[in-house]
Coordinates of C-alpha atoms in Angstrom, one line a residue:
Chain C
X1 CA 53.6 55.7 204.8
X2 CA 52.8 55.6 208.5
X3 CA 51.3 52.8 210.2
X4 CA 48.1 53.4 210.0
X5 CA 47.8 54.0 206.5
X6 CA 49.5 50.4 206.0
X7 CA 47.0 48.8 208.7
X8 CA 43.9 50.2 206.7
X9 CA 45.2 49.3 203.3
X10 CA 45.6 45.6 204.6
X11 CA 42.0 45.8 206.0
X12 CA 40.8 46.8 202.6
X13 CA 42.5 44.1 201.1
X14 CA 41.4 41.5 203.5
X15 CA 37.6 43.0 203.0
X16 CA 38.1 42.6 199.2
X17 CA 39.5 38.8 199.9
X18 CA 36.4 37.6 201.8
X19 CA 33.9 39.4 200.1
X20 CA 34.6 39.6 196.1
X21 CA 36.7 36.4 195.6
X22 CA 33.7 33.7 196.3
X23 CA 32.0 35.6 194.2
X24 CA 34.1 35.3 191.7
X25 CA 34.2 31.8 192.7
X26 CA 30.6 31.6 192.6
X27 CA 30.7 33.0 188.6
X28 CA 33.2 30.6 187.9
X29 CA 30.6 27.8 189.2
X30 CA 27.8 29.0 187.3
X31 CA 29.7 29.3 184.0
X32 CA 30.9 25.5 184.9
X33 CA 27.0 24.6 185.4
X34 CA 25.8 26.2 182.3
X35 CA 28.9 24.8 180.4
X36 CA 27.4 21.3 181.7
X37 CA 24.2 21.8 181.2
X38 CA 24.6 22.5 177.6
X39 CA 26.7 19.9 177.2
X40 CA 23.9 17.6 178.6
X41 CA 21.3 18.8 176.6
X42 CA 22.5 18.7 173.1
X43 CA 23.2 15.0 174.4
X44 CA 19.6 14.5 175.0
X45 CA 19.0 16.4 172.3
X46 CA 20.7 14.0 169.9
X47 CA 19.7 11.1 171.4
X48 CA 16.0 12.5 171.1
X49 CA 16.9 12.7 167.5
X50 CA 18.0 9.2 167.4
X51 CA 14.7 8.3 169.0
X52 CA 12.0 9.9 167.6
X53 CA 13.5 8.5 163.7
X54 CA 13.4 5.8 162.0
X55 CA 16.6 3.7 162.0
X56 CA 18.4 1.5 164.4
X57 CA 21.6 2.8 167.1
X58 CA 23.7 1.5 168.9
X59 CA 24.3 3.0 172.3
X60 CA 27.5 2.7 174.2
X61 CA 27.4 3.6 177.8
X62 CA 30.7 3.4 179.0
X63 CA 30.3 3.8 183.1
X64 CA 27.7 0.3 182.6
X65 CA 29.9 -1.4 180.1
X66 CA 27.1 -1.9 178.3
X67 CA 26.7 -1.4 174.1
X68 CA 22.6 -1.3 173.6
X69 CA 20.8 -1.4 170.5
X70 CA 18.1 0.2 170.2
X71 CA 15.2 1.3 167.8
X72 CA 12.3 4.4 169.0
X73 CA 14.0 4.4 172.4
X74 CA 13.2 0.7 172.9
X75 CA 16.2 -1.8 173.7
X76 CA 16.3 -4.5 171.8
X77 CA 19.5 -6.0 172.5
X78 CA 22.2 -5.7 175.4
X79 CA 26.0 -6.3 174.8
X80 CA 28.3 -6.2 177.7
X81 CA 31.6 -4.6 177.0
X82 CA 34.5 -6.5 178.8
X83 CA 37.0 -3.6 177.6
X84 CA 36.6 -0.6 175.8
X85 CA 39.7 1.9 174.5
X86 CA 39.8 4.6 171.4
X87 CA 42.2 4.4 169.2
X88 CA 43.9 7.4 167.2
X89 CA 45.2 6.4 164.3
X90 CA 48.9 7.1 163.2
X91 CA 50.5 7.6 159.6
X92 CA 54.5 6.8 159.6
X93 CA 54.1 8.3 163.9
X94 CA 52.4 11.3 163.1
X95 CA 49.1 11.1 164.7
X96 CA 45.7 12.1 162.4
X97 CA 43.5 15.1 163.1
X98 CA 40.2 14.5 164.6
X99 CA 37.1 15.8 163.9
X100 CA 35.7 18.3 166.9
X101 CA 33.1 17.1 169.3
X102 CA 33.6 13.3 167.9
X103 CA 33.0 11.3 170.9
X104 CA 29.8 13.3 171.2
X105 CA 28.5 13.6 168.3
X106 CA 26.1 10.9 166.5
X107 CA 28.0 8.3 164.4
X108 CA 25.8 7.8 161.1
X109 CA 25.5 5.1 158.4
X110 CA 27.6 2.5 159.9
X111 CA 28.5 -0.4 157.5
X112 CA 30.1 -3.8 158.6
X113 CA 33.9 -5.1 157.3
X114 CA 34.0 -7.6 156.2
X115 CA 30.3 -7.5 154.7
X116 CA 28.0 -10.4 156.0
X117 CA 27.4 -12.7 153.0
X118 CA 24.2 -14.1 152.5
X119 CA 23.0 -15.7 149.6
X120 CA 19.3 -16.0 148.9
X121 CA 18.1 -19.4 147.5
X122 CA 15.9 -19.1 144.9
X123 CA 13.4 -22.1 145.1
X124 CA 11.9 -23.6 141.7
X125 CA 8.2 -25.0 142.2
X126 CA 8.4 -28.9 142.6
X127 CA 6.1 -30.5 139.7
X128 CA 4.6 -33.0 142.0
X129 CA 3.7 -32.7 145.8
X130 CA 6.0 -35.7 146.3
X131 CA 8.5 -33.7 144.8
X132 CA 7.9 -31.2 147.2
X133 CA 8.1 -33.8 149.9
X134 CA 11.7 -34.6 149.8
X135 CA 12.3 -30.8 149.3
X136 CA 10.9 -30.4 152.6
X137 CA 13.3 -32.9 154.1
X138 CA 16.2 -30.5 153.9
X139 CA 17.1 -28.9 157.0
X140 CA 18.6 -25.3 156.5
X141 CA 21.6 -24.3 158.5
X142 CA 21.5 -21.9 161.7
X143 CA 22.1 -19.0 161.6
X144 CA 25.9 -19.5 162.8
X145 CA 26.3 -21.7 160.1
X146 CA 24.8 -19.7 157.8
X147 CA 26.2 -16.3 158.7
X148 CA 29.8 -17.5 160.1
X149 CA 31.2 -14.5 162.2
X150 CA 34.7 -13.3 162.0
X151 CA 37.1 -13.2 165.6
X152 CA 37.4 -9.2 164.6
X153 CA 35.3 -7.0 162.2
X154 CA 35.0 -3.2 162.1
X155 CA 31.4 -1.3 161.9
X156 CA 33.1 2.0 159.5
X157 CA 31.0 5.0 159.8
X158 CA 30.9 8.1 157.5
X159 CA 33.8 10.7 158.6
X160 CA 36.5 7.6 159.3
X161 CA 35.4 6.7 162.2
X162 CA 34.6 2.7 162.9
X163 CA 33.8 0.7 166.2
X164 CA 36.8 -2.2 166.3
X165 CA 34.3 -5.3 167.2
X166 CA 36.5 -8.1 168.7
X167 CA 35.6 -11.3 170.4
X168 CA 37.3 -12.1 172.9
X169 CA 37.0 -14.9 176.3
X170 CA 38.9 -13.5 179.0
X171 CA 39.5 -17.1 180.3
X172 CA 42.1 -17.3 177.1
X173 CA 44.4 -14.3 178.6
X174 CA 44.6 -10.5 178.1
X175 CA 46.1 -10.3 174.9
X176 CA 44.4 -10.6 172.3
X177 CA 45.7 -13.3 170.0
X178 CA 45.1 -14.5 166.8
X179 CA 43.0 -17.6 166.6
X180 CA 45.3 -20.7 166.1
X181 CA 42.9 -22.1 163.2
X182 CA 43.6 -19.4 160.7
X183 CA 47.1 -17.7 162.6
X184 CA 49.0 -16.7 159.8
X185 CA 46.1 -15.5 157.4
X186 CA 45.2 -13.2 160.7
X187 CA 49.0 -12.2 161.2
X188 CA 49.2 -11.5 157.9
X189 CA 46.1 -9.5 157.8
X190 CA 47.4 -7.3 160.7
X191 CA 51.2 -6.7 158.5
X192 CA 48.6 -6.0 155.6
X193 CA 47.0 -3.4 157.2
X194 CA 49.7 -2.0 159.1
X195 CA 51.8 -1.4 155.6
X196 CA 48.8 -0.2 153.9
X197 CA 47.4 2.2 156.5
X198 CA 45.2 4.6 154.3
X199 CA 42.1 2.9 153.5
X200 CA 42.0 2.3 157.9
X201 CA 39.3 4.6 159.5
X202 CA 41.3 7.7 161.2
X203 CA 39.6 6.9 164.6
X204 CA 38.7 3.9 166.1
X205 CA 37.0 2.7 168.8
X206 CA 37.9 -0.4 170.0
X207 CA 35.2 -2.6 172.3
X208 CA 35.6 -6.6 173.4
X209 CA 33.0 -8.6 173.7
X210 CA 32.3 -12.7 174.7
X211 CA 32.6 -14.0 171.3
X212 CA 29.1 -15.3 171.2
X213 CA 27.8 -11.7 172.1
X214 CA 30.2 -10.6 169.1
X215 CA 29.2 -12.8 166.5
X216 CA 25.8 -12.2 167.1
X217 CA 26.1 -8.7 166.7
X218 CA 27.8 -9.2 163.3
X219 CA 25.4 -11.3 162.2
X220 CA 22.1 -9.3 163.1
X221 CA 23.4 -5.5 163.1
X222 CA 20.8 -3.8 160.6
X223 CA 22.2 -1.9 158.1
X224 CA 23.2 1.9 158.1
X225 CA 22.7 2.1 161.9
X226 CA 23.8 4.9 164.2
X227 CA 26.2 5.1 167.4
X228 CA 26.4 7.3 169.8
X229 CA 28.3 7.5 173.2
X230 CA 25.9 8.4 176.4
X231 CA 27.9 10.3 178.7
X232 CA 26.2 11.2 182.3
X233 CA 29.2 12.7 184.0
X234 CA 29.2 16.0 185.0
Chain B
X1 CA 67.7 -33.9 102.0
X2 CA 68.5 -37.7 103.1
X3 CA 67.3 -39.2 106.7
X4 CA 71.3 -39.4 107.2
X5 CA 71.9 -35.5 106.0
X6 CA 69.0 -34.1 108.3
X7 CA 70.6 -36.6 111.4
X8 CA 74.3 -35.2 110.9
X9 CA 72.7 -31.3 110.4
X10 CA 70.6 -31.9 113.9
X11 CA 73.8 -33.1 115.9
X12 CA 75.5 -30.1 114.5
X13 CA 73.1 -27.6 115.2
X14 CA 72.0 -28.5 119.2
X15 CA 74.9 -30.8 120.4
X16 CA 74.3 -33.8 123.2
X17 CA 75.9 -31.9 125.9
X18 CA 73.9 -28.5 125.2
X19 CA 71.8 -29.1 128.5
X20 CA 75.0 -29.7 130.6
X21 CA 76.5 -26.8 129.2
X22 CA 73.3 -24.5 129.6
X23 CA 73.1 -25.9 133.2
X24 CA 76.7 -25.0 133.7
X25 CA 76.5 -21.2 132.4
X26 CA 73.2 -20.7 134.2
X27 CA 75.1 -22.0 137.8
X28 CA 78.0 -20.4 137.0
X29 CA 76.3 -16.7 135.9
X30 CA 74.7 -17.0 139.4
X31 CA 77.5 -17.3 141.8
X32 CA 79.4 -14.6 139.2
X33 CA 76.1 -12.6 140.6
X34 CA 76.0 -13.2 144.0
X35 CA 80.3 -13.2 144.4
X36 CA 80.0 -9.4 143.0
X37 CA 76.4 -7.9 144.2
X38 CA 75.6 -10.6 146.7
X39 CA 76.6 -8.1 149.4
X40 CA 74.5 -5.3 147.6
X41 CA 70.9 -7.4 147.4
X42 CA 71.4 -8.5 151.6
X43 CA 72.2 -4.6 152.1
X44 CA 69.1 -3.8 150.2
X45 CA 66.6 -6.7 151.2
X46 CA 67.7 -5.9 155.1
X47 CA 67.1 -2.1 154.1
X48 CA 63.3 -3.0 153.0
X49 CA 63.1 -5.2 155.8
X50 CA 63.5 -2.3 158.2
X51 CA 61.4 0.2 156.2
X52 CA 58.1 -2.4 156.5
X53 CA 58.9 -2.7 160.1
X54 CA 59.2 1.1 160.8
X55 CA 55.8 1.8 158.8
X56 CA 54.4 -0.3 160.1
X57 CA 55.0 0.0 163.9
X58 CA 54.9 4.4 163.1
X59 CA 51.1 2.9 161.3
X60 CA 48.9 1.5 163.7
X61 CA 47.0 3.2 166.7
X62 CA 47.5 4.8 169.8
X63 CA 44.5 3.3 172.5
X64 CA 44.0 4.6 175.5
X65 CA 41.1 3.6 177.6
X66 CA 37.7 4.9 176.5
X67 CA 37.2 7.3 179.8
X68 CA 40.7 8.8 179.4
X69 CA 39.9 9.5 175.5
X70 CA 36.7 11.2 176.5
X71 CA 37.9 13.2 179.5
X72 CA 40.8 14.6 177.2
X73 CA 38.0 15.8 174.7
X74 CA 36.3 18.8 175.1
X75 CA 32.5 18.5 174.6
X76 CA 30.5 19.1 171.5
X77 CA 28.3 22.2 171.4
X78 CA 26.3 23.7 168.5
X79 CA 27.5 27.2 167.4
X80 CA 24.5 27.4 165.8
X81 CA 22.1 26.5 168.4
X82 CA 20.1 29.5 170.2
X83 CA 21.3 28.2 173.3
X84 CA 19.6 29.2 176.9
X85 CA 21.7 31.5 178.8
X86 CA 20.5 31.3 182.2
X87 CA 20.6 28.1 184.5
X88 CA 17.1 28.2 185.2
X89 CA 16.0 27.9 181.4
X90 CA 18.8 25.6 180.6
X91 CA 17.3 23.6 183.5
X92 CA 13.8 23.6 182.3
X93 CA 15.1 22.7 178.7
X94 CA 16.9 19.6 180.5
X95 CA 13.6 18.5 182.0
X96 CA 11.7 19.3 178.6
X97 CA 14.3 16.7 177.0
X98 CA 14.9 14.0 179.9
X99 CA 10.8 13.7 179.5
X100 CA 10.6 14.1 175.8
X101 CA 13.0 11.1 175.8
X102 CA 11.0 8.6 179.0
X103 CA 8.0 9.2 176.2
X104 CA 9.7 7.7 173.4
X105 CA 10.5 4.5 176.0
X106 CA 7.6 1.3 175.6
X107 CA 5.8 1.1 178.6
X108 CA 5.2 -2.4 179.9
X109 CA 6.3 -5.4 178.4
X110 CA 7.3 -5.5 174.6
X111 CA 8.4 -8.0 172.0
X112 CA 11.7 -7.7 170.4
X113 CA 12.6 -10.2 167.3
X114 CA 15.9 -10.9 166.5
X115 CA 15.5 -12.7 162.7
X116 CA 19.2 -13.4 161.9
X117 CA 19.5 -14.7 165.7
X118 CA 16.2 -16.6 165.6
X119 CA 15.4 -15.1 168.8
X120 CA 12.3 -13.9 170.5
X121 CA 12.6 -11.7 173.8
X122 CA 9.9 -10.5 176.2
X123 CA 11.8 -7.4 177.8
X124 CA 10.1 -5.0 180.1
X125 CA 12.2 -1.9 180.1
X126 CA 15.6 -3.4 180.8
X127 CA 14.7 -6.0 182.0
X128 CA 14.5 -9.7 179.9
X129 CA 11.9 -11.7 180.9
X130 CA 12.0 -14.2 178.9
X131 CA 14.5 -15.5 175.7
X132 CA 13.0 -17.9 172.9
X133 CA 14.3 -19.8 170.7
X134 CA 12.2 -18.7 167.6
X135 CA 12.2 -19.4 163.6
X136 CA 12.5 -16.4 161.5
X137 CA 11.9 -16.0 157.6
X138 CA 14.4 -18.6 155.1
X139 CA 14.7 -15.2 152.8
X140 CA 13.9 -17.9 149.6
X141 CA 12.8 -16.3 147.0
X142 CA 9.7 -18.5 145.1
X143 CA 9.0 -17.8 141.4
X144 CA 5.5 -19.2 140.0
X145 CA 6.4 -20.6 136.7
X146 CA 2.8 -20.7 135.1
X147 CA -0.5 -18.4 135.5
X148 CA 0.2 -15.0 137.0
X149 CA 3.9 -15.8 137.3
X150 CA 4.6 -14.0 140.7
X151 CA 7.4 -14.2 143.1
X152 CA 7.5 -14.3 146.5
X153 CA 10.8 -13.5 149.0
X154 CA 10.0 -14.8 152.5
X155 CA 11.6 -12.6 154.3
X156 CA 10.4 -11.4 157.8
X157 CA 9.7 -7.9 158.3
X158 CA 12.0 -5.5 159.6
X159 CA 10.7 -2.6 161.7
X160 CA 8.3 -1.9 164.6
X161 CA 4.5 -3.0 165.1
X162 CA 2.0 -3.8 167.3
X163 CA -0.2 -7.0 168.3
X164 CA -3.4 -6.2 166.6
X165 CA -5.3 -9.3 167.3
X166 CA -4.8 -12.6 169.5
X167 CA -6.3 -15.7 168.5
X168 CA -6.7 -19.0 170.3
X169 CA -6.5 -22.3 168.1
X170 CA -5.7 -20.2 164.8
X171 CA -7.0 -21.6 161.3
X172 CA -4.3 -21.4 158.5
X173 CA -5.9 -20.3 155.7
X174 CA -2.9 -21.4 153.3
X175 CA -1.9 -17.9 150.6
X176 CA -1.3 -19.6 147.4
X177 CA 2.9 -19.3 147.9
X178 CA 2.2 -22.9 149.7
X179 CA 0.4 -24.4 147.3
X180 CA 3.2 -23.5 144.6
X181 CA 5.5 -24.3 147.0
X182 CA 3.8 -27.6 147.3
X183 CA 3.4 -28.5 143.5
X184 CA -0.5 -28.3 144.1
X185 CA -2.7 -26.3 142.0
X186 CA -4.2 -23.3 143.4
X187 CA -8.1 -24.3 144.4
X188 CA -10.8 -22.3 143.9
X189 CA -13.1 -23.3 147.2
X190 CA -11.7 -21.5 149.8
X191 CA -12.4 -23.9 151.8
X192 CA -9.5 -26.3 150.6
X193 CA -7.7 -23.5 151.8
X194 CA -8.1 -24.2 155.6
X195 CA -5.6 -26.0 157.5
X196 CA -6.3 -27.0 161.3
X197 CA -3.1 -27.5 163.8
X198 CA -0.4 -26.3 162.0
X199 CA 0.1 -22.8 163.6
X200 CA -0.3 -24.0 167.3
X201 CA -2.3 -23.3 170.3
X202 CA -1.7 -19.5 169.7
X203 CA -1.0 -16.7 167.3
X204 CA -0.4 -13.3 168.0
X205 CA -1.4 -11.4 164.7
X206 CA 0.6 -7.9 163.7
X207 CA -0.5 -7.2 160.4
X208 CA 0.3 -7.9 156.5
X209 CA -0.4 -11.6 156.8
X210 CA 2.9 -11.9 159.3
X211 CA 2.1 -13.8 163.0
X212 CA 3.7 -14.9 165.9
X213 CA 2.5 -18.7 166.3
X214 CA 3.7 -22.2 167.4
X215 CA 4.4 -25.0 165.1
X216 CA 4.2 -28.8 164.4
X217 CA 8.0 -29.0 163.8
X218 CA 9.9 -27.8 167.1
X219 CA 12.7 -28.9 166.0
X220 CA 13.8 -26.8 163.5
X221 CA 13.2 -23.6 165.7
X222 CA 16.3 -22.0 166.0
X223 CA 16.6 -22.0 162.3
X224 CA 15.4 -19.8 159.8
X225 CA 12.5 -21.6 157.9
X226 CA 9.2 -19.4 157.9
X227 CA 7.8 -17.7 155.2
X228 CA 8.0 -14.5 156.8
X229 CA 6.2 -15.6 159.9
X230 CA 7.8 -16.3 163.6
X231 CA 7.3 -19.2 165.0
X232 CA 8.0 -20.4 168.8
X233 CA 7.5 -23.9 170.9
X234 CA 4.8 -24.9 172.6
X235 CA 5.9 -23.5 175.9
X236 CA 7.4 -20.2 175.2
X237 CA 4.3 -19.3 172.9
X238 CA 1.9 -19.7 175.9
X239 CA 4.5 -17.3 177.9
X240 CA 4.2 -14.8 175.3
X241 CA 0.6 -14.7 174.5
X242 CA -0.1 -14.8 178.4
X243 CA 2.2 -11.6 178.7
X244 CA 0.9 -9.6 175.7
X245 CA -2.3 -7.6 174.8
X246 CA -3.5 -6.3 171.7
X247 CA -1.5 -3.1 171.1
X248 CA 1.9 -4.5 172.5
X249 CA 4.9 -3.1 170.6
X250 CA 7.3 -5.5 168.1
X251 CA 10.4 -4.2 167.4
X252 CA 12.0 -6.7 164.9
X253 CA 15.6 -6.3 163.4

């Protein structure tokens, strides 16, 4: 091959270099942008969903640390999220399969464990109003009283998948401990579940919260509510 | 058989040392026990020991922070869906949603009720402007024992609504729930029915016979004692009906 011949082949292939490769570049961008854009909009989509029906959701926005719930695209209620980690569940070290899309798909139906108690008094009419006098002197408890929270409690959703609630004041140290009132019914609790991992959810997500934030989420979380994660990156 | 005969047949039959001599077999088949399989049961108790402790540290969960979990996880899409191919119509869909979505949003200021918290919020998009200590429904249930034998759970509504009327110095006109309640018969003048004072300065009406009104007993707010009704103080209610209009949303959950 003379010189020439080489010299022109090398021009060729610088030609094709500066011309062809950014735009092969430039396909690889737009298939990244419609790949996002999708991505985004069956997000909104969902969340349009969630907005334009009829029941209550919670919304976790992970970049704001913030778990919302919501009703008709209103907030009702902000909960700041101190930590927040998902958890894959393991059977004997073999990891469980997840679902696809979970973290971006909606979460239905969730239910909260342990069940909130609540017992309805059933008044019988007083046969005198002064009867119905010292009725009236009895004070009802609040609502902390009435609806006691627990330190940890799960919100399960349909698929085994369950947000891991736990209260938790950062003043008291990272670990999370078992509160020193009831230590070895909560140790015993965590061996419990441990050895008897079926009925546990096969993904979890885990968020802390102030206690008081916590417990008042336990105590007024309407029933069969949705959750989805909002995601804004790109 | 004589008292003697009977005495002399028990003493034969169940001798005065026979709970000594139980005692002694029953010690005595236990160390046989553990001297020939005591090594056995510790070899077996250590091997369940280290079976529980293997589940269950091979049973619990691997966490990893919530943005690592979602970065490793492809996104969701919808094989199903006729999705845009373009950029340009995927764009305009975006915009189509991101404003579907701003509508769904209250504008201005909106009432959120929190029953099981006993809390009343003024919020303004995401903003709070103000948080009440409120009284939500007791959930008693009332059964009338005589006449039309109705019950009654005061429970307050769950759901969303709107303020459809404001009224200054509100009348009670009592249901006949409070006169059961009371022990009182039910009158038939309507007029015994009125009751000045009780619901405050204010009440914000949103339908079904439920309001948002003050009350003579301020203590007990932060407790759930209504029949259905919230109430608020004194200070908190003139907030709220100066911030509201007729037509302001309620969310209450």
């Amino acid at each position: 091959m003379s010189t020439s011949s080489v010299l022109s082949a090398f021009a060729i292939s610088c030609a094709v270099t500066l011309f062809v490769a950014p735009q092969l570049d430039g396909q690889g961008a737009q298939r990244a942008e419609i790949a996002r854009l999708q991505a985004e909009n069956a997000r909104l989509e969902q969340e349009l969903s969630l907005a334009s029906g009829g029941e209550f959701y919670l919304r976790l926005d992970p970049e704001q640390k913030l778990l919302t719930l919501m009703y008709q695209g209103a907030i009702l209620r902000d909960f700041p999220v101190l930590e927040s980690a998902g958890g894959r569940r393991r059977i004997l070290f073999v990891e469980r399969s997840l679902p696809d899309g979970l973290w971006d798909s909606v979460w239905q139906e969730g239910q909260i464990d342990p069940a909130r108690q609540f017992d309805r008094k059933v008044i019988d009419p007083p046969e005198s109003p002064s009867e119905a006098d010292s009725l009236a002197l009895i004070i009802p408890p609040t609502p902390e009283e009435a609806i006691p929270a627990p330190d940890r409690f799960l919100i399960r959703y349909v698929d085994g998948r369950a947000l891991e609630i736990l209260g938790h004041d950062p003043s008291e140290g990272d670990r999370i401990r078992c509160p020193r009132a009831h230590k070895i019914r909560c140790m015993a609790a965590r061996l419990g579940r441990a050895l008897w991992p079926w009925g546990e959810p096969a993904v979890r997500l885990r968020l802390i919260l102030l206690p008081e934030q916590a417990s008042a989420l336990y105590r007024s979380l309407p029933e069969h509510s949705a959750f989805y994660i909002t995601r804004t990156d790109g | 058989m004589k008292a003697a005969e009977v005495l002399l047949e028990f003493e034969r039959r169940f001798p005065r040392d026979l709970v000594g001599r139980l005692r002694r077999s029953w010690q005595g088949t236990l160390l046989r026990l553990i001297g020939t399989t005591g090594p056995r049961i510790i070899l077996a108790a250590a091997a369940c020991v280290m079976t529980f402790a293997l589940l269950a540290a091979g049973s619990t969960y691997t966490y990893l922070p919530l943005s690592t979990a979602l970065a490793g996880a492809p996104p969701a899409t919808d094989p199903g869906a006729s999705a845009p191919s373009s950029i340009s119509q995927l764009r305009r869909e975006h915009q189509r949603l991101r404003s579907a979505l701003r509508r769904t949003v209250p504008r201005g200021v909106y009432l959120v009720v929190d029953r099981s918290n006993n809390r009343v919020y003024l919020r303004q998009s995401d903003r709070v402007r103000l948080e009440a200590v409120a009284s939500a429904g007791s959930g008693h249930v009332l059964h009338e024992e005589s006449g039309r034998r109705r019950t009654w759970v005061f429970d307050t509504p769950q759901g969303s609504f709107r303020v459809l009327s404001k009224i200054s110095d509100p009348v009670w006109k009592k249901p006949d729930w409070a006169f059961v309640e009371e022990g009182k018969p039910i009158p038939t003048d309507p007029r015994q029915r009125i009751e000045y004072g009780t619901l405050g300065e204010y009440a914000l009406y949103f339908g079904d016979g439920f309001m948002i009104h003050g009350t003579l007993y301020e203590r007990l707010l932060g407790r759930p004692v209504t029949h259905g009704c919230i109430r608020l103080g004194r200070d908190d209610l003139r907030q709220v009906y100066r911030a509201t209009a007729v037509g302001t949303p309620i969310y209450i959950f």
